[in-house]
């Protein structure tokens, strides 16, 4: 295109005009031509061909508004309006003259303005944080972004974006428990190539090294945390991944000095796949985990979800902690024990009915029409799952809600033929059993949900709920049908057996000790007077043992046992006279005369038990945060026992547990331990 009055730009040596577009002769890129302006082409050359870009000596830096679009982008996106800063000729000329070594030094990340390298570590000069250095600045970038956002270095946009994308890919794999090989998929690579300009896709090895870096960072953080706590609780979760690979994931829970509950995964071990794991092999893995993390002597109890009695009294001889079965697993076993043949037959019939409406489109549409006509909620039917008994309750509740709409569809011969109707129809006496049985299942589901909820304290609720179920909710009533009464009695018997509620050693169970140390349940009103007395004696015994340990180790924080109150007499008399008077009064009346804090161990227990119990909606850790100085010995015990979870993590009924159980089946054995660790400790 010929222009008068101005010299033709040398950028036309690299571009040719094609209608309203210009085509780069170096890479065949097509750009929108705005009729006279070469800014788009100059910007393209400076970004994609910086060392061969033809620049005129007399061209000045300019900021102009242009419309940029490639041939591919114009079909899917609107034309974006952007501001492009054009480089001055002198700067461009200098770039051409620099050699490769100088250009490489220009790419040095500005995080090194804040970090210094010491051996195989990097030290932050602003907060003295130490990080492992593995030839990547990603961890330093994240540290600055999270801890010092005001000093965030501004590297080149493209370099920072690509590093962040790679980091996000590794985080995605960690959070979603995906196989690392996902980065090798053609579809995933096409997506990244389309969304991130000029992005160089990392290899599976690169992503593995990033995840390993995250793994080592989290390990170091957890080691520091565990070194600060006195006691921890373990959870041993047995699970199976396809194809029939058995694992045990060992987690720990503890309470911090600020009375915050914390939990973290420690290690995942692959068990023998050719036979059931033995007691000795599982115990050995638990002991190795405890030794690896440096917490021998710190474990209060271990909660597990094993139903094969692997962790039994025989195993207790080799360990110093108590064992407790996951309450959700125990309740699931009790429900299974309570199901009679009649109830199983009704459950199968109900499942067949729900399946029919799920897979038959004509029946499903007819059900929706009947729901509208009868003013019923437009809900789909729910099918139960063999793996989760609580879905039986969900299925029954939905069938009862839609009972008459279901009957109407089954009676309509244009939708359901006579043979199908006879096969699917549930008899009236079965409907009565379902109606009578559903509230009982709902109560059991509620009990499991309360214990399985991801709260900071759950173990202290186990025995209060267990006794409430046995003494109230599972007692047969006059209007109960025979099958439901039988179910209640069987579940009662199973709970009594598994929870050992009639045992003479009940007061030694970690769950009951935790109930005493929970201010909401400390009165143990669900026990008999004899049981309450035994529990009180046990609490005195634990406090006495704590005194012996404290005396052996040495005095700790004596100020915790002294009530700090303002000294009003400071205004009234000189300091010397005030000191003499105070010392004299202490000699006459004793150090703790005016203190409401209990310093004697037995007195602490008595004061604590006589204190008014708070309401059930308070968090026991919040209560101890405020009242801990009043009962320092009991506060220490509360940290030891309230950290024990009521269920193995993740629990059977929690949403995160269900999702986690599904995702982890996709892991390869080589990366199971690392991936579960970084996922659960995120």
Tab-separated table of C-alpha atoms in Angstrom, residues 17-439:
chain	number	residue	atom	x	y	z
A	17	UNK	CA	-1.661	-7.376	2.941
A	18	UNK	CA	-4.556	-9.709	2.068
A	19	UNK	CA	-7.781	-7.700	1.951
A	20	UNK	CA	-8.573	-6.443	5.462
A	21	UNK	CA	-5.924	-8.705	6.957
A	22	UNK	CA	-2.149	-8.908	6.963
A	23	UNK	CA	-0.183	-12.157	6.904
A	24	UNK	CA	3.157	-12.665	8.648
A	25	UNK	CA	5.624	-14.195	6.196
A	26	UNK	CA	7.621	-15.718	9.078
A	27	UNK	CA	4.908	-17.770	10.803
A	28	UNK	CA	1.810	-17.335	8.560
A	29	UNK	CA	-0.116	-15.630	11.402
A	30	UNK	CA	-3.070	-13.560	10.175
A	31	UNK	CA	-3.865	-10.238	11.849
A	32	UNK	CA	-6.602	-7.666	11.420
A	33	UNK	CA	-5.357	-4.615	9.482
A	34	UNK	CA	-6.818	-1.345	10.784
A	35	UNK	CA	-6.135	0.721	7.668
A	36	UNK	CA	-2.806	2.506	8.008
A	37	UNK	CA	-1.701	1.493	11.518
A	38	UNK	CA	1.194	-0.940	11.825
A	39	UNK	CA	0.982	-1.277	15.614
A	40	UNK	CA	-0.534	-4.758	15.474
A	41	UNK	CA	2.226	-5.996	13.230
A	42	UNK	CA	4.942	-4.313	15.315
A	43	UNK	CA	3.560	-5.910	18.453
A	44	UNK	CA	3.456	-9.318	16.737
A	45	UNK	CA	7.087	-8.999	15.658
A	46	UNK	CA	8.288	-7.861	19.089
A	47	UNK	CA	6.515	-10.770	20.829
A	48	UNK	CA	7.107	-13.638	18.411
A	49	UNK	CA	10.145	-12.595	16.336
A	50	UNK	CA	12.019	-10.164	18.643
A	51	UNK	CA	15.433	-10.737	17.118
A	52	UNK	CA	14.462	-10.283	13.503
A	53	UNK	CA	11.828	-7.576	13.932
A	54	UNK	CA	12.439	-4.757	11.345
A	55	UNK	CA	12.215	-1.435	13.155
A	56	UNK	CA	12.637	2.033	11.666
A	57	UNK	CA	15.217	4.243	13.315
A	58	UNK	CA	12.946	7.282	13.368
A	59	UNK	CA	9.912	5.520	14.853
A	60	UNK	CA	9.018	6.710	18.361
A	61	UNK	CA	7.448	4.810	21.226
A	62	UNK	CA	3.691	4.988	20.977
A	63	UNK	CA	0.688	3.560	22.817
A	64	UNK	CA	-2.228	2.960	20.520
A	65	UNK	CA	-5.552	1.165	20.697
A	66	UNK	CA	-5.864	-1.638	18.170
A	67	UNK	CA	-8.147	-4.528	17.397
A	68	UNK	CA	-6.337	-7.868	17.322
A	69	UNK	CA	-7.748	-11.159	16.181
A	70	UNK	CA	-6.372	-14.253	14.518
A	71	UNK	CA	-8.251	-16.191	11.910
A	72	UNK	CA	-9.025	-18.940	14.434
A	73	UNK	CA	-10.055	-16.535	17.217
A	74	UNK	CA	-12.395	-14.476	15.053
A	75	UNK	CA	-14.719	-17.444	14.532
A	76	UNK	CA	-15.215	-18.078	18.267
A	77	UNK	CA	-14.553	-14.797	20.073
A	78	UNK	CA	-15.403	-11.133	19.666
A	79	UNK	CA	-12.570	-8.843	18.689
A	80	UNK	CA	-10.790	-7.699	21.840
A	81	UNK	CA	-9.679	-4.111	22.212
A	82	UNK	CA	-6.324	-3.796	23.900
A	83	UNK	CA	-3.530	-1.295	24.481
A	84	UNK	CA	-0.129	-2.222	23.082
A	85	UNK	CA	3.076	-0.520	24.173
A	86	UNK	CA	5.450	-0.328	21.218
A	87	UNK	CA	9.137	-0.524	22.033
A	88	UNK	CA	11.384	2.357	21.096
A	89	UNK	CA	13.903	1.801	18.257
A	90	UNK	CA	16.919	2.333	20.466
A	91	UNK	CA	15.821	-0.324	22.957
A	92	UNK	CA	15.043	-2.720	20.133
A	93	UNK	CA	18.440	-2.125	18.579
A	94	UNK	CA	20.134	-2.828	21.884
A	95	UNK	CA	18.238	-6.110	22.182
A	96	UNK	CA	19.516	-7.167	18.761
A	97	UNK	CA	23.088	-6.520	19.861
A	98	UNK	CA	22.958	-8.515	23.103
A	99	UNK	CA	24.408	-12.022	22.979
A	100	UNK	CA	22.656	-15.181	24.191
A	101	UNK	CA	24.302	-15.116	27.626
A	102	UNK	CA	23.006	-11.608	28.316
A	103	UNK	CA	19.503	-12.533	27.116
A	104	UNK	CA	19.526	-15.547	29.426
A	105	UNK	CA	20.448	-13.348	32.377
A	106	UNK	CA	17.464	-11.118	31.579
A	107	UNK	CA	15.190	-14.101	32.339
A	108	UNK	CA	16.494	-14.337	35.926
A	109	UNK	CA	13.402	-14.310	38.155
A	110	UNK	CA	13.015	-11.283	40.400
A	111	UNK	CA	12.191	-13.554	43.351
A	112	UNK	CA	15.966	-13.612	43.850
A	113	UNK	CA	15.658	-9.986	44.974
A	114	UNK	CA	13.906	-11.360	48.079
A	115	UNK	CA	15.462	-14.836	48.449
A	116	UNK	CA	19.089	-15.870	48.831
A	117	UNK	CA	20.411	-19.377	48.117
A	118	UNK	CA	22.255	-21.230	50.877
A	119	UNK	CA	23.424	-24.702	49.853
A	120	UNK	CA	20.284	-26.612	48.819
A	121	UNK	CA	17.928	-24.144	50.520
A	122	UNK	CA	16.640	-20.648	49.876
A	123	UNK	CA	16.123	-18.141	52.701
A	124	UNK	CA	13.561	-15.345	52.608
A	125	UNK	CA	15.236	-12.079	53.619
A	126	UNK	CA	11.936	-10.628	54.833
A	127	UNK	CA	10.782	-13.323	57.301
A	128	UNK	CA	13.737	-15.765	57.453
A	129	UNK	CA	11.610	-18.619	56.117
A	130	UNK	CA	13.672	-21.501	54.747
A	131	UNK	CA	12.516	-23.501	51.714
A	132	UNK	CA	14.023	-26.405	49.835
A	133	UNK	CA	15.423	-25.354	46.442
A	134	UNK	CA	14.964	-27.792	43.561
A	135	UNK	CA	15.851	-25.632	40.548
A	136	UNK	CA	12.389	-24.059	40.544
A	137	UNK	CA	11.191	-20.657	41.768
A	138	UNK	CA	7.561	-21.761	42.092
A	139	UNK	CA	7.631	-22.331	45.856
A	140	UNK	CA	9.311	-18.943	46.336
A	141	UNK	CA	6.689	-17.225	44.181
A	142	UNK	CA	3.885	-18.800	46.224
A	143	UNK	CA	5.590	-17.852	49.504
A	144	UNK	CA	5.885	-14.213	48.441
A	145	UNK	CA	2.323	-14.196	47.087
A	146	UNK	CA	0.881	-15.583	50.355
A	147	UNK	CA	3.162	-13.966	52.959
A	148	UNK	CA	4.390	-10.744	51.312
A	149	UNK	CA	1.798	-9.812	48.649
A	150	UNK	CA	2.833	-6.131	48.670
A	151	UNK	CA	6.302	-7.056	47.420
A	152	UNK	CA	5.166	-9.536	44.772
A	153	UNK	CA	7.818	-9.451	41.997
A	154	UNK	CA	6.528	-8.639	38.541
A	155	UNK	CA	8.315	-10.924	36.104
A	156	UNK	CA	7.399	-11.034	32.452
A	157	UNK	CA	3.704	-11.689	31.947
A	158	UNK	CA	4.157	-14.696	29.711
A	159	UNK	CA	6.770	-16.375	31.932
A	160	UNK	CA	4.752	-15.839	35.138
A	161	UNK	CA	1.575	-17.065	33.486
A	162	UNK	CA	3.184	-20.247	32.211
A	163	UNK	CA	4.775	-21.015	35.593
A	164	UNK	CA	1.451	-20.482	37.314
A	165	UNK	CA	-0.350	-22.711	34.803
A	166	UNK	CA	2.134	-25.509	35.439
A	167	UNK	CA	1.687	-25.064	39.180
A	168	UNK	CA	-2.088	-25.111	38.824
A	169	UNK	CA	-1.915	-28.331	36.811
A	170	UNK	CA	-0.010	-30.000	39.645
A	171	UNK	CA	-2.513	-28.638	42.199
A	172	UNK	CA	-5.407	-29.945	40.098
A	173	UNK	CA	-3.887	-33.428	40.038
A	174	UNK	CA	-3.406	-33.288	43.819
A	175	UNK	CA	-6.892	-32.016	44.650
A	176	UNK	CA	-8.778	-34.300	42.263
A	177	UNK	CA	-6.519	-37.328	42.883
A	178	UNK	CA	-5.902	-37.742	39.165
A	179	UNK	CA	-3.214	-39.990	37.693
A	180	UNK	CA	-0.125	-37.970	36.764
A	181	UNK	CA	-0.302	-39.418	33.253
A	182	UNK	CA	-3.249	-37.088	32.576
A	183	UNK	CA	-0.741	-34.502	31.316
A	184	UNK	CA	0.201	-36.880	28.495
A	185	UNK	CA	-3.347	-37.055	27.116
A	186	UNK	CA	-3.856	-35.582	23.650
A	187	UNK	CA	-7.130	-33.900	24.599
A	188	UNK	CA	-5.593	-32.231	27.661
A	189	UNK	CA	-2.668	-30.980	25.592
A	190	UNK	CA	-5.017	-29.572	22.945
A	191	UNK	CA	-6.956	-27.713	25.639
A	192	UNK	CA	-3.802	-26.139	27.089
A	193	UNK	CA	-2.452	-25.250	23.642
A	194	UNK	CA	-5.702	-23.453	22.830
A	195	UNK	CA	-6.136	-21.593	26.128
A	196	UNK	CA	-2.511	-20.648	26.963
A	197	UNK	CA	-0.561	-19.010	24.150
A	198	UNK	CA	2.756	-20.689	23.314
A	199	UNK	CA	2.493	-22.874	26.415
A	200	UNK	CA	5.086	-25.626	26.593
A	201	UNK	CA	3.330	-28.626	28.093
A	202	UNK	CA	5.330	-30.164	30.962
A	203	UNK	CA	6.103	-33.854	30.983
A	204	UNK	CA	4.794	-36.304	33.558
A	205	UNK	CA	8.244	-36.226	35.158
A	206	UNK	CA	8.078	-32.428	35.560
A	207	UNK	CA	4.685	-32.652	37.261
A	208	UNK	CA	5.925	-35.501	39.467
A	209	UNK	CA	8.851	-33.361	40.626
A	210	UNK	CA	6.488	-30.484	41.448
A	211	UNK	CA	4.206	-32.760	43.472
A	212	UNK	CA	7.231	-34.253	45.206
A	213	UNK	CA	8.272	-30.722	46.128
A	214	UNK	CA	4.842	-30.057	47.636
A	215	UNK	CA	5.064	-33.395	49.432
A	216	UNK	CA	8.404	-32.588	51.061
A	217	UNK	CA	7.246	-29.096	52.053
A	218	UNK	CA	4.138	-30.465	53.766
A	219	UNK	CA	6.171	-33.186	55.473
A	220	UNK	CA	8.484	-30.573	56.968
A	221	UNK	CA	5.543	-28.459	58.158
A	222	UNK	CA	3.821	-31.455	59.753
A	223	UNK	CA	7.001	-32.592	61.519
A	224	UNK	CA	7.256	-29.167	63.157
A	225	UNK	CA	3.586	-29.272	64.228
A	226	UNK	CA	3.870	-32.770	65.701
A	227	UNK	CA	6.964	-31.749	67.629
A	228	UNK	CA	4.938	-29.116	69.500
A	229	UNK	CA	2.068	-31.319	70.730
A	230	UNK	CA	2.033	-33.649	73.736
A	231	UNK	CA	-0.424	-36.254	72.472
A	232	UNK	CA	-1.936	-37.348	69.174
A	233	UNK	CA	-4.574	-39.865	68.100
A	234	UNK	CA	-4.208	-42.219	65.142
A	235	UNK	CA	-6.805	-43.409	62.667
A	236	UNK	CA	-6.163	-46.533	60.607
A	237	UNK	CA	-8.425	-46.752	57.593
A	238	UNK	CA	-8.476	-49.982	55.609
A	239	UNK	CA	-9.632	-49.627	52.006
A	240	UNK	CA	-9.436	-51.354	48.662
A	241	UNK	CA	-8.623	-49.869	45.269
A	242	UNK	CA	-9.273	-51.556	41.979
A	243	UNK	CA	-8.101	-54.074	41.022
A	244	UNK	CA	-8.239	-55.539	44.544
A	245	UNK	CA	-5.310	-53.649	45.979
A	246	UNK	CA	-5.527	-53.356	49.772
A	247	UNK	CA	-4.207	-50.299	51.588
A	248	UNK	CA	-4.120	-48.835	55.073
A	249	UNK	CA	-4.007	-45.070	55.462
A	250	UNK	CA	-2.713	-43.845	58.826
A	251	UNK	CA	-3.811	-40.375	59.912
A	252	UNK	CA	-3.283	-38.374	63.087
A	253	UNK	CA	-5.356	-35.840	65.008
A	254	UNK	CA	-4.251	-33.414	67.700
A	255	UNK	CA	-5.256	-30.233	69.504
A	256	UNK	CA	-2.963	-27.218	69.286
A	257	UNK	CA	-1.964	-24.895	72.104
A	258	UNK	CA	-4.673	-22.508	70.867
A	259	UNK	CA	-7.305	-25.260	71.306
A	260	UNK	CA	-7.786	-25.812	67.598
A	261	UNK	CA	-8.416	-29.327	66.300
A	262	UNK	CA	-6.093	-30.489	63.520
A	263	UNK	CA	-5.853	-33.685	61.486
A	264	UNK	CA	-3.391	-34.857	58.860
A	265	UNK	CA	-2.569	-37.974	56.867
A	266	UNK	CA	0.766	-39.508	57.852
A	267	UNK	CA	1.341	-42.496	55.589
A	268	UNK	CA	-0.371	-44.979	53.291
A	269	UNK	CA	0.844	-48.591	53.183
A	270	UNK	CA	0.043	-51.216	50.579
A	271	UNK	CA	-1.043	-54.480	52.176
A	272	UNK	CA	-0.581	-57.968	50.819
A	273	UNK	CA	-3.082	-58.640	48.034
A	274	UNK	CA	-2.934	-62.434	48.054
A	275	UNK	CA	-4.416	-62.920	51.521
A	276	UNK	CA	-5.998	-61.041	54.393
A	277	UNK	CA	-3.490	-58.922	56.326
A	278	UNK	CA	-2.356	-60.359	59.641
A	279	UNK	CA	-2.374	-58.663	63.034
A	280	UNK	CA	1.411	-58.610	63.185
A	281	UNK	CA	1.829	-57.078	59.717
A	282	UNK	CA	-0.664	-54.266	60.379
A	283	UNK	CA	0.768	-53.567	63.831
A	284	UNK	CA	4.252	-53.417	62.332
A	285	UNK	CA	3.129	-50.811	59.795
A	286	UNK	CA	1.542	-48.700	62.539
A	287	UNK	CA	4.685	-48.885	64.679
A	288	UNK	CA	6.864	-47.958	61.673
A	289	UNK	CA	4.650	-44.951	60.956
A	290	UNK	CA	4.854	-43.784	64.566
A	291	UNK	CA	8.632	-44.174	64.548
A	292	UNK	CA	9.026	-42.440	61.165
A	293	UNK	CA	7.144	-39.362	62.341
A	294	UNK	CA	8.854	-39.227	65.722
A	295	UNK	CA	5.745	-39.634	67.870
A	296	UNK	CA	6.426	-42.777	69.965
A	297	UNK	CA	4.923	-42.320	73.414
A	298	UNK	CA	2.593	-39.595	72.152
A	299	UNK	CA	-0.282	-41.755	70.852
A	300	UNK	CA	-3.427	-41.828	73.027
A	301	UNK	CA	-5.588	-44.148	70.921
A	302	UNK	CA	-6.033	-45.542	67.427
A	303	UNK	CA	-9.430	-45.573	65.702
A	304	UNK	CA	-9.896	-48.058	62.861
A	305	UNK	CA	-12.635	-49.188	60.474
A	306	UNK	CA	-11.603	-52.847	60.328
A	307	UNK	CA	-14.304	-55.443	60.989
A	308	UNK	CA	-12.077	-58.550	60.871
A	309	UNK	CA	-10.655	-58.018	64.379
A	310	UNK	CA	-7.115	-57.536	63.054
A	311	UNK	CA	-6.421	-54.871	65.671
A	312	UNK	CA	-7.386	-56.819	68.784
A	313	UNK	CA	-6.147	-57.530	72.286
A	314	UNK	CA	-3.282	-59.517	70.785
A	315	UNK	CA	-2.053	-56.401	68.997
A	316	UNK	CA	-2.374	-54.294	72.167
A	317	UNK	CA	0.523	-56.186	73.753
A	318	UNK	CA	2.941	-54.592	71.290
A	319	UNK	CA	1.612	-51.025	71.450
A	320	UNK	CA	1.125	-48.472	74.203
A	321	UNK	CA	-2.186	-47.071	72.985
A	322	UNK	CA	-5.828	-48.181	73.075
A	323	UNK	CA	-7.840	-49.297	70.041
A	324	UNK	CA	-11.371	-48.166	69.185
A	325	UNK	CA	-13.586	-49.149	66.268
A	326	UNK	CA	-14.960	-46.427	64.006
A	327	UNK	CA	-18.496	-45.679	65.248
A	328	UNK	CA	-19.882	-45.451	61.703
A	329	UNK	CA	-18.513	-48.934	60.976
A	330	UNK	CA	-19.959	-50.268	64.238
A	331	UNK	CA	-23.401	-48.859	63.496
A	332	UNK	CA	-23.285	-50.210	59.951
A	333	UNK	CA	-22.529	-53.668	61.361
A	334	UNK	CA	-25.403	-53.335	63.871
A	335	UNK	CA	-27.874	-52.418	61.102
A	336	UNK	CA	-26.721	-55.403	59.035
A	337	UNK	CA	-27.194	-57.670	62.057
A	338	UNK	CA	-30.741	-56.345	62.527
A	339	UNK	CA	-32.045	-56.923	58.989
A	340	UNK	CA	-34.287	-59.994	58.848
A	341	UNK	CA	-35.228	-61.930	55.699
A	342	UNK	CA	-38.582	-60.113	55.510
A	343	UNK	CA	-36.919	-56.704	55.651
A	344	UNK	CA	-34.316	-57.716	53.068
A	345	UNK	CA	-37.106	-58.918	50.760
A	346	UNK	CA	-38.907	-55.561	51.097
A	347	UNK	CA	-35.670	-53.655	50.449
A	348	UNK	CA	-35.070	-55.680	47.257
A	349	UNK	CA	-38.646	-55.060	46.069
A	350	UNK	CA	-38.359	-51.332	46.766
A	351	UNK	CA	-35.035	-51.194	44.909
A	352	UNK	CA	-36.550	-52.957	41.899
A	353	UNK	CA	-39.396	-50.416	41.844
A	354	UNK	CA	-37.027	-47.447	42.041
A	355	UNK	CA	-34.849	-48.934	39.300
A	356	UNK	CA	-37.874	-49.344	36.994
A	357	UNK	CA	-38.704	-45.639	37.175
A	358	UNK	CA	-35.053	-44.694	36.750
A	359	UNK	CA	-34.509	-46.671	33.535
A	360	UNK	CA	-37.979	-46.659	31.938
A	361	UNK	CA	-38.380	-43.282	30.229
A	362	UNK	CA	-42.121	-43.699	29.652
A	363	UNK	CA	-42.735	-44.544	33.313
A	364	UNK	CA	-40.505	-41.677	34.477
A	365	UNK	CA	-42.401	-39.146	32.330
A	366	UNK	CA	-45.744	-40.517	33.514
A	367	UNK	CA	-44.593	-40.213	37.136
A	368	UNK	CA	-43.709	-36.571	36.553
A	369	UNK	CA	-47.194	-35.901	35.154
A	370	UNK	CA	-48.859	-37.610	38.126
A	371	UNK	CA	-46.721	-35.577	40.522
A	372	UNK	CA	-48.021	-32.360	38.930
A	373	UNK	CA	-51.633	-33.572	39.022
A	374	UNK	CA	-51.402	-34.620	42.690
A	375	UNK	CA	-49.397	-31.525	43.738
A	376	UNK	CA	-46.481	-33.674	44.915
A	377	UNK	CA	-42.822	-32.608	44.889
A	378	UNK	CA	-41.282	-33.381	41.501
A	379	UNK	CA	-38.546	-35.630	42.841
A	380	UNK	CA	-36.958	-38.657	41.246
A	381	UNK	CA	-36.908	-41.964	43.074
A	382	UNK	CA	-33.717	-42.996	44.879
A	383	UNK	CA	-32.032	-46.380	44.601
A	384	UNK	CA	-30.273	-47.883	47.603
A	385	UNK	CA	-26.637	-48.949	47.542
A	386	UNK	CA	-25.380	-52.214	49.007
A	387	UNK	CA	-22.268	-50.471	50.331
A	388	UNK	CA	-24.201	-47.857	52.361
A	389	UNK	CA	-27.153	-48.784	54.536
A	390	UNK	CA	-28.213	-45.127	54.937
A	391	UNK	CA	-29.359	-45.095	51.297
A	392	UNK	CA	-32.110	-47.560	52.312
A	393	UNK	CA	-33.556	-44.803	54.470
A	394	UNK	CA	-33.337	-42.300	51.596
A	395	UNK	CA	-35.049	-44.749	49.228
A	396	UNK	CA	-37.889	-45.490	51.663
A	397	UNK	CA	-38.493	-41.802	52.415
A	398	UNK	CA	-38.775	-40.982	48.712
A	399	UNK	CA	-41.094	-43.954	48.030
A	400	UNK	CA	-43.406	-42.900	50.859
A	401	UNK	CA	-43.443	-39.344	49.515
A	402	UNK	CA	-44.393	-40.511	45.994
A	403	UNK	CA	-46.468	-43.566	46.975
A	404	UNK	CA	-49.771	-42.527	45.392
A	405	UNK	CA	-48.177	-41.160	42.228
A	406	UNK	CA	-46.325	-44.480	41.851
A	407	UNK	CA	-49.562	-46.444	42.319
A	408	UNK	CA	-51.296	-44.283	39.716
A	409	UNK	CA	-48.573	-44.968	37.138
A	410	UNK	CA	-48.575	-48.706	37.838
A	411	UNK	CA	-52.388	-48.739	37.421
A	412	UNK	CA	-52.226	-46.980	34.041
A	413	UNK	CA	-52.194	-49.726	31.381
A	414	UNK	CA	-51.035	-47.281	28.707
A	415	UNK	CA	-47.803	-46.957	30.639
A	416	UNK	CA	-47.392	-50.210	32.604
A	417	UNK	CA	-48.694	-53.547	31.379
A	418	UNK	CA	-50.392	-55.966	33.737
A	419	UNK	CA	-47.406	-58.302	34.062
A	420	UNK	CA	-44.997	-55.465	34.958
A	421	UNK	CA	-47.495	-54.044	37.433
A	422	UNK	CA	-47.860	-57.376	39.219
A	423	UNK	CA	-44.078	-57.746	39.432
A	424	UNK	CA	-43.422	-54.205	40.677
A	425	UNK	CA	-46.417	-53.561	42.912
A	426	UNK	CA	-45.656	-53.476	46.650
A	427	UNK	CA	-48.369	-54.945	48.834
A	428	UNK	CA	-50.152	-52.841	51.455
A	429	UNK	CA	-48.681	-54.723	54.409
A	430	UNK	CA	-45.199	-54.066	52.981
A	431	UNK	CA	-46.038	-50.375	52.675
A	432	UNK	CA	-46.999	-50.432	56.347
A	433	UNK	CA	-43.660	-52.007	57.277
A	434	UNK	CA	-41.812	-49.381	55.213
A	435	UNK	CA	-43.768	-46.603	56.912
A	436	UNK	CA	-43.004	-48.042	60.364
A	437	UNK	CA	-39.375	-48.895	59.552
A	438	UNK	CA	-38.281	-45.584	57.990
A	439	UNK	CA	-38.284	-43.446	61.213
